[in-house]
Amino acid sequence: MRTLSFNRLCVVAAALLLITVMPSARAAPDYIVIHAGMLLVIPGVSPKASQTVVVHDARIVDVLDGFATAEELELTDGQLVEIIDLREQFVLPGLMDAHSHLMWSSRDLPPKKPEDLTREDLVLWTMRNARTTLASGFTTVRDLASDPYVMFAARDWINGGKYLGPRILAAGTPVGALGGHGDRTKIDVDPSDVLASGSCDGRESCRRAVRMQHKLGADVIKMMATGGFHDQTGTGQLFFFDEMEATVQAAHQLGMAVATHVYAEDAVADVVRAGVDSVEHGFGASDASLREMKKKHIYLVPTLSIAQRSGRPVTVYREKYRAFERALEIGTPIAFGSDVGGIPHKFAAREFRYMVAAGMSPAAAIESATVNTAELFRLSAEIGTLETGKLADIIAVNGNPLDDIMALETIDFVMKGGVVAKRDGVVSDFFLD
């Protein structure tokens, strides 16, 4: 694949505009006043009934008891005010997914053979998946491993406010062992693909791979410490410890967190010793590693959904839940991650039901996808709760997810940064069809 040039990006942008239904020309309100039947301001703290949330300039500026009117809020002096009635809904902070693949899809595939897909195709496909993700209530995601030229272009258009989608933190190409999990480079490829590759061999090579991803625009580094289930190498360790350590040191020096794909216990122990920020999957983690993660405040991102997607018997995927169950008992920090892309994007919220089935309380599951993910993303000052001053990332559901976590699988209302993306279950006109 070739790098997307400016002119080719313009073609993609024009295509997006042609297939986008533009919003109506009515003026945007100065203030949005939300009347919430039940409001979960801070996940982990009990919700409150009959609350008013006031939004202005993308942020929450007030949270009040009762259903306040514009007159009571003194917002009637020439200011355009919109009242949103969610008095029958449960309102909570926008959800976050720490392990997403917006460029990829499971089952629901592009209308071309994979070998025929261009980067222009993949940008459009990524935008489509971003639409589904936001409509599913996920207002911020961390994309871990996609073509950097595709993902960074999509991220910049969405984060820049040109198209609606979740707020995106992107890793680009994963950093991993030459020939290991995630290494898709071939000898006879465009030089830009070789330069963008995260494959490395030795400390200096791994440092260079990290710096290249940073140069291309990565927000976070994805490190591949082991193989995957479908690799010829199996799920064993592929990186030497000195390569892991060099990768982590280089990323941290550049201010980037490191999310690590890892299965086998020996590799989990090594990545924890190397000081990564999150352990992705971690199915083989021992109690000793989970305790060390608790001590170092390293997050486990369990991705239980991928154990379900194979359709194997319960006895098989239960083995993959054991580390998660032990993490709950030990008190290891846990952040929500679905590995969506490996599963259909519309099913990301099913991760909640698997977490609860494995022993997590609904309240803790919601906290893992809000407060905890915000901390992992280093965005706690901006998102994760509905406190005054935070960005107005707000969703609403019918039913109480603290009683039935599956309520989060049907989202009625979505607001991201003060912009309504879904109302009464209907996706905003600004989305792609």
Coordinates of C-alpha atoms in Angstrom, one line a residue, residues 46-423:
S46 CA -24.8 6.0 43.7
P47 CA -26.9 7.7 41.0
K48 CA -29.3 10.5 41.7
A49 CA -32.9 10.8 40.6
S50 CA -34.4 13.9 38.8
Q51 CA -31.3 15.8 37.8
T52 CA -30.5 18.6 35.4
V53 CA -27.2 18.8 33.4
V54 CA -26.3 22.1 31.7
V55 CA -24.0 22.0 28.7
H56 CA -22.2 24.9 27.2
D57 CA -19.3 25.1 24.7
A58 CA -18.8 21.3 24.7
R59 CA -18.6 21.1 28.5
I60 CA -20.8 20.4 31.5
V61 CA -21.2 23.8 33.3
D62 CA -23.7 22.7 36.0
V63 CA -25.4 19.7 37.6
L64 CA -28.5 20.5 39.6
D65 CA -31.2 18.7 41.6
G66 CA -34.7 18.7 40.0
F67 CA -35.7 19.5 36.5
A68 CA -34.7 23.1 36.1
T69 CA -36.2 25.3 33.4
A70 CA -34.4 27.9 31.2
E71 CA -36.1 30.6 33.3
E72 CA -34.9 29.1 36.5
L73 CA -31.4 28.8 35.1
E74 CA -31.6 32.5 33.9
L75 CA -30.9 31.5 30.3
T76 CA -33.6 33.5 28.6
D77 CA -31.9 36.7 27.7
G78 CA -31.4 36.3 24.0
Q79 CA -29.7 32.9 24.4
L80 CA -30.8 29.9 22.4
V81 CA -31.5 27.0 24.8
E82 CA -32.4 23.4 23.9
I83 CA -34.1 21.2 26.4
I84 CA -33.5 17.5 26.1
D85 CA -36.0 15.3 27.9
L86 CA -34.4 12.1 29.3
R87 CA -36.7 12.0 32.3
E88 CA -37.5 8.3 31.5
Q89 CA -33.9 7.3 30.9
F90 CA -30.8 6.4 33.0
V91 CA -28.0 8.9 32.1
L92 CA -24.3 8.2 32.5
P93 CA -20.9 9.2 31.2
G94 CA -19.9 8.1 27.7
L95 CA -18.3 4.7 27.5
M96 CA -14.7 4.1 26.6
D97 CA -13.0 1.1 24.9
A98 CA -9.3 0.6 25.6
H99 CA -8.9 -2.1 22.9
S100 CA -10.5 -1.3 19.6
H101 CA -9.6 -1.9 15.9
L102 CA -11.7 0.6 13.9
M103 CA -10.1 -0.4 10.6
W104 CA -11.0 -4.0 10.9
S105 CA -14.3 -5.8 10.9
S106 CA -15.5 -9.3 11.8
R107 CA -18.2 -10.8 9.6
D108 CA -19.5 -7.5 8.3
L109 CA -16.8 -7.0 5.6
P110 CA -16.1 -4.3 2.9
P111 CA -17.6 -4.9 -0.6
K112 CA -14.2 -5.9 -2.0
K113 CA -11.7 -8.7 -1.6
P114 CA -9.1 -7.9 1.1
E115 CA -6.3 -7.9 -1.5
D116 CA -8.1 -5.3 -3.6
L117 CA -8.7 -2.8 -0.8
T118 CA -6.8 0.5 -1.1
R119 CA -6.0 2.9 1.7
E120 CA -8.8 5.1 0.4
D121 CA -11.2 2.2 0.9
L122 CA -9.9 1.6 4.4
V123 CA -10.4 5.2 5.4
L124 CA -14.0 5.1 4.4
W125 CA -14.4 1.7 6.1
T126 CA -12.8 3.1 9.3
M127 CA -15.2 6.1 9.2
R128 CA -18.1 3.7 8.9
N129 CA -17.0 1.6 11.9
A130 CA -16.4 4.8 13.9
R131 CA -20.1 5.7 13.2
T132 CA -21.2 2.3 14.6
T133 CA -18.9 2.7 17.6
L134 CA -20.2 6.1 18.6
A135 CA -23.8 5.1 18.1
S136 CA -23.1 2.2 20.5
G137 CA -22.3 4.7 23.3
F138 CA -18.5 4.6 23.1
T139 CA -17.4 8.3 23.0
T140 CA -13.7 7.6 23.3
V141 CA -11.7 4.6 22.1
R142 CA -8.1 3.5 21.9
D143 CA -7.3 2.0 18.5
L144 CA -4.6 -0.6 19.0
A145 CA -3.0 -1.6 15.6
S146 CA -4.2 -0.4 12.3
D147 CA -2.4 0.9 9.2
P148 CA -1.0 4.2 10.5
Y149 CA -1.7 6.1 7.3
V150 CA -5.3 5.1 7.4
M151 CA -5.9 5.3 11.1
F152 CA -4.2 8.6 11.7
A153 CA -6.0 10.2 8.8
A154 CA -9.4 9.0 10.2
R155 CA -8.5 10.0 13.7
D156 CA -7.5 13.5 12.6
W157 CA -10.7 14.1 10.7
I158 CA -12.9 12.8 13.5
N159 CA -10.9 14.4 16.4
G160 CA -10.8 17.7 14.4
G161 CA -14.6 17.8 14.5
K162 CA -15.1 17.3 10.7
Y163 CA -16.9 14.0 11.1
L164 CA -18.7 12.4 14.0
G165 CA -17.1 9.4 15.6
P166 CA -15.6 8.5 19.0
R167 CA -12.6 10.5 20.3
I168 CA -9.6 8.4 19.1
L169 CA -6.2 7.6 20.6
A170 CA -4.4 5.6 17.9
A171 CA -1.4 3.3 18.1
G172 CA -0.7 2.8 14.4
T173 CA 1.5 -0.2 13.6
P174 CA 2.3 -2.4 16.6
V175 CA 5.9 -2.8 17.7
G176 CA 6.8 -6.4 17.7
A177 CA 9.4 -9.1 16.9
L178 CA 10.4 -9.4 13.3
G179 CA 8.2 -12.1 11.8
G180 CA 6.0 -12.1 14.9
H181 CA 2.4 -11.3 15.7
G182 CA 1.3 -8.2 13.7
D183 CA 4.2 -8.2 11.3
R184 CA 2.5 -8.1 7.9
T185 CA 5.3 -6.6 5.9
K186 CA 6.7 -8.4 2.8
I187 CA 10.0 -8.0 1.0
D188 CA 8.4 -6.7 -2.3
V189 CA 6.4 -3.8 -0.8
D190 CA 6.3 0.0 -1.1
P191 CA 9.2 1.5 0.9
S192 CA 6.7 3.5 3.0
D193 CA 5.3 0.3 4.4
V194 CA 8.7 -0.8 5.5
L195 CA 9.4 2.5 7.1
A196 CA 6.0 2.4 8.9
S197 CA 6.5 -1.2 10.1
G198 CA 6.9 -1.7 13.8
S199 CA 8.8 -4.9 13.4
C200 CA 12.1 -4.9 15.2
D201 CA 15.1 -7.1 16.2
G202 CA 17.2 -6.0 19.2
R203 CA 17.1 -3.0 21.5
E204 CA 18.2 -0.3 19.1
S205 CA 15.8 -1.6 16.4
C206 CA 12.9 -1.5 18.8
R207 CA 13.7 2.0 20.0
R208 CA 13.7 3.1 16.3
A209 CA 10.4 1.4 15.7
V210 CA 8.8 3.3 18.6
R211 CA 10.3 6.6 17.4
M212 CA 9.0 6.0 13.9
Q213 CA 5.4 5.4 15.2
H214 CA 5.7 8.6 17.2
K215 CA 7.0 10.5 14.1
L216 CA 4.0 9.2 12.1
G217 CA 1.6 10.4 14.7
A218 CA 0.9 7.6 17.2
D219 CA -0.7 8.6 20.6
V220 CA 0.2 5.3 22.2
I221 CA 2.4 2.3 21.5
K222 CA 1.1 -1.2 21.0
M223 CA 3.7 -3.8 21.8
M224 CA 3.4 -7.4 20.7
A225 CA 5.1 -9.5 23.4
T226 CA 3.7 -12.9 22.3
G227 CA 2.2 -14.5 19.3
G228 CA -1.6 -14.9 18.8
F229 CA -4.0 -17.8 18.6
H230 CA -3.8 -18.1 14.8
D231 CA 0.0 -17.6 14.5
Q232 CA 2.4 -20.4 13.5
T233 CA 4.4 -19.4 16.5
G234 CA 1.5 -19.9 18.9
T235 CA 0.9 -17.7 21.9
G236 CA 4.4 -18.0 23.4
Q237 CA 6.9 -15.2 24.1
L238 CA 8.5 -13.6 21.0
F239 CA 10.3 -10.6 22.5
F240 CA 13.4 -10.8 24.7
F241 CA 13.2 -8.8 27.9
D242 CA 15.8 -6.2 26.7
E243 CA 13.6 -5.5 23.7
M244 CA 10.5 -5.1 25.8
E245 CA 12.5 -2.8 28.2
A246 CA 13.8 -0.7 25.3
T247 CA 10.4 -0.3 23.8
V248 CA 8.8 0.8 27.0
Q249 CA 11.7 3.2 27.8
A250 CA 11.6 4.8 24.4
A251 CA 7.8 5.2 24.5
H252 CA 7.8 6.7 28.0
Q253 CA 10.6 9.1 27.1
L254 CA 8.3 10.4 24.3
G255 CA 5.3 10.7 26.7
M256 CA 3.4 7.7 25.3
A257 CA 1.8 4.8 27.2
V258 CA 2.5 1.2 26.2
A259 CA -0.3 -1.3 25.7
T260 CA 1.0 -4.9 25.4
H261 CA -0.6 -7.8 23.6
V262 CA 0.5 -10.8 25.8
Y263 CA -0.8 -14.2 26.6
A264 CA 1.8 -16.5 28.1
E265 CA 2.7 -16.1 31.8
D266 CA 6.4 -15.8 31.3
A267 CA 5.8 -12.9 28.9
V268 CA 3.2 -11.3 31.3
A269 CA 5.9 -11.4 34.1
D270 CA 8.4 -9.8 31.7
V271 CA 6.2 -7.0 30.4
V272 CA 5.2 -6.1 34.0
R273 CA 8.8 -6.0 35.0
A274 CA 9.5 -3.8 32.0
G275 CA 6.9 -1.3 33.2
V276 CA 4.2 -1.4 30.6
D277 CA 1.0 0.6 31.2
S278 CA -1.6 -2.0 30.3
V279 CA -1.6 -5.8 29.8
E280 CA -4.0 -6.6 26.9
H281 CA -5.7 -10.0 27.1
G282 CA -3.3 -11.5 29.7
F283 CA -5.1 -14.8 29.8
G284 CA -2.1 -16.6 31.2
A285 CA -1.3 -14.2 34.0
S286 CA -0.3 -15.8 37.3
D287 CA -1.4 -14.5 40.7
A288 CA 2.1 -13.2 41.2
S289 CA 2.0 -11.1 38.0
L290 CA -1.5 -9.8 38.9
R291 CA -0.3 -8.8 42.4
E292 CA 2.7 -7.0 40.8
M293 CA 0.3 -5.3 38.4
K294 CA -1.7 -4.1 41.4
K295 CA 1.5 -2.9 43.1
K296 CA 2.6 -1.0 40.0
H297 CA -0.9 0.1 39.0
I298 CA -0.7 -1.6 35.6
Y299 CA -4.1 -2.1 34.1
L300 CA -5.5 -5.4 32.8
V301 CA -7.6 -5.0 29.7
P302 CA -9.2 -8.5 29.6
T303 CA -11.0 -8.6 26.2
L304 CA -13.2 -11.5 27.2
S305 CA -15.3 -11.1 24.0
I306 CA -12.6 -12.7 21.9
A307 CA -12.8 -15.9 24.0
Q308 CA -16.5 -16.0 23.1
R309 CA -16.3 -15.4 19.4
S310 CA -14.9 -18.8 18.4
G311 CA -18.2 -20.6 19.4
R312 CA -16.1 -23.1 21.5
P313 CA -17.6 -24.9 24.5
V314 CA -17.8 -23.0 27.8
T315 CA -15.1 -25.2 29.3
V316 CA -12.6 -23.8 26.7
Y317 CA -13.2 -20.1 27.2
R318 CA -13.6 -20.4 30.9
E319 CA -9.8 -21.1 31.0
K320 CA -9.3 -17.7 29.5
Y321 CA -11.5 -16.1 32.2
R322 CA -9.4 -17.4 35.1
A323 CA -6.9 -14.5 35.1
F324 CA -9.7 -12.0 35.0
E325 CA -11.5 -13.7 37.9
R326 CA -8.2 -13.8 39.9
A327 CA -7.6 -10.1 39.1
L328 CA -11.0 -9.3 40.6
E329 CA -10.1 -11.1 43.8
I330 CA -6.6 -9.6 44.0
G331 CA -7.7 -6.1 43.2
T332 CA -5.7 -5.6 40.0
P333 CA -6.8 -2.5 38.1
I334 CA -9.1 -3.4 35.2
A335 CA -10.0 -1.2 32.2
F336 CA -12.7 -2.1 29.7
G337 CA -11.6 -3.4 26.3
S338 CA -13.6 -5.5 23.8
D339 CA -11.0 -6.2 21.0
V340 CA -13.8 -5.0 18.6
G341 CA -12.8 -5.5 15.0
G342 CA -12.2 -9.1 16.0
I343 CA -15.9 -9.0 16.9
P344 CA -18.5 -6.9 15.1
H345 CA -18.3 -3.2 16.1
K346 CA -22.0 -3.2 17.1
F347 CA -21.3 -5.8 19.7
A348 CA -18.6 -4.0 21.7
A349 CA -20.9 -3.6 24.7
R350 CA -21.4 -7.3 25.0
E351 CA -18.0 -7.3 26.8
F352 CA -19.9 -6.0 29.9
R353 CA -22.1 -9.1 30.1
Y354 CA -19.1 -11.4 30.0
M355 CA -17.3 -9.3 32.7
V356 CA -20.4 -9.5 34.9
A357 CA -20.9 -13.2 34.2
A358 CA -17.3 -13.8 35.4
G359 CA -17.9 -12.1 38.7
M360 CA -17.6 -8.4 38.2
S361 CA -20.4 -6.2 39.6
P362 CA -22.3 -4.1 37.1
A363 CA -21.2 -0.9 38.9
A364 CA -17.5 -2.0 38.7
A365 CA -18.0 -2.9 35.0
I366 CA -19.3 0.6 34.2
E367 CA -16.4 2.1 36.3
S368 CA -14.0 0.1 34.2
A369 CA -15.3 1.7 31.0
T370 CA -15.4 5.3 32.4
V371 CA -13.3 6.3 35.4
N372 CA -10.7 3.6 34.8
T373 CA -10.3 4.0 31.1
A374 CA -10.1 7.8 31.5
E375 CA -7.2 7.3 33.9
L376 CA -5.5 4.8 31.6
F377 CA -5.8 7.2 28.7
R378 CA -4.4 10.0 30.9
L379 CA -7.6 12.0 30.4
S380 CA -9.2 11.9 33.8
A381 CA -9.3 15.7 33.9
E382 CA -11.5 15.8 30.8
I383 CA -13.7 12.7 30.7
G384 CA -14.9 9.7 32.7
T385 CA -17.5 11.4 34.9
L386 CA -20.2 14.0 34.5
E387 CA -18.8 16.5 36.9
T388 CA -18.8 20.2 36.2
G389 CA -16.0 21.2 33.9
K390 CA -15.7 17.9 32.1
L391 CA -16.4 17.4 28.4
A392 CA -20.0 16.6 27.8
D393 CA -19.7 13.0 26.8
I394 CA -23.1 11.7 27.9
I395 CA -25.2 8.6 27.0
A396 CA -28.7 7.4 28.1
V397 CA -30.3 4.0 28.2
N398 CA -33.8 2.6 28.9
G399 CA -33.5 0.6 32.1
N400 CA -31.0 0.6 34.9
P401 CA -27.6 -0.9 33.9
L402 CA -26.7 -1.2 37.6
D403 CA -29.5 -3.8 37.8
D404 CA -29.2 -5.2 34.3
I405 CA -25.8 -4.6 32.6
M406 CA -27.3 -5.6 29.3
A407 CA -29.2 -2.3 29.2
L408 CA -25.9 -0.9 27.9
E409 CA -26.3 -3.0 24.7
T410 CA -29.1 -0.7 23.5
I411 CA -28.2 3.0 23.6
D412 CA -31.0 5.6 23.3
F413 CA -29.0 8.8 23.4
V414 CA -25.4 9.8 22.7
M415 CA -23.7 13.2 23.1
K416 CA -19.9 13.7 22.5
G417 CA -18.3 16.9 23.4
G418 CA -21.7 18.7 23.6
V419 CA -22.8 17.5 20.1
V420 CA -25.8 15.2 20.0
A421 CA -25.0 12.1 17.9
K422 CA -28.0 9.9 18.7
R423 CA -31.5 10.8 19.9

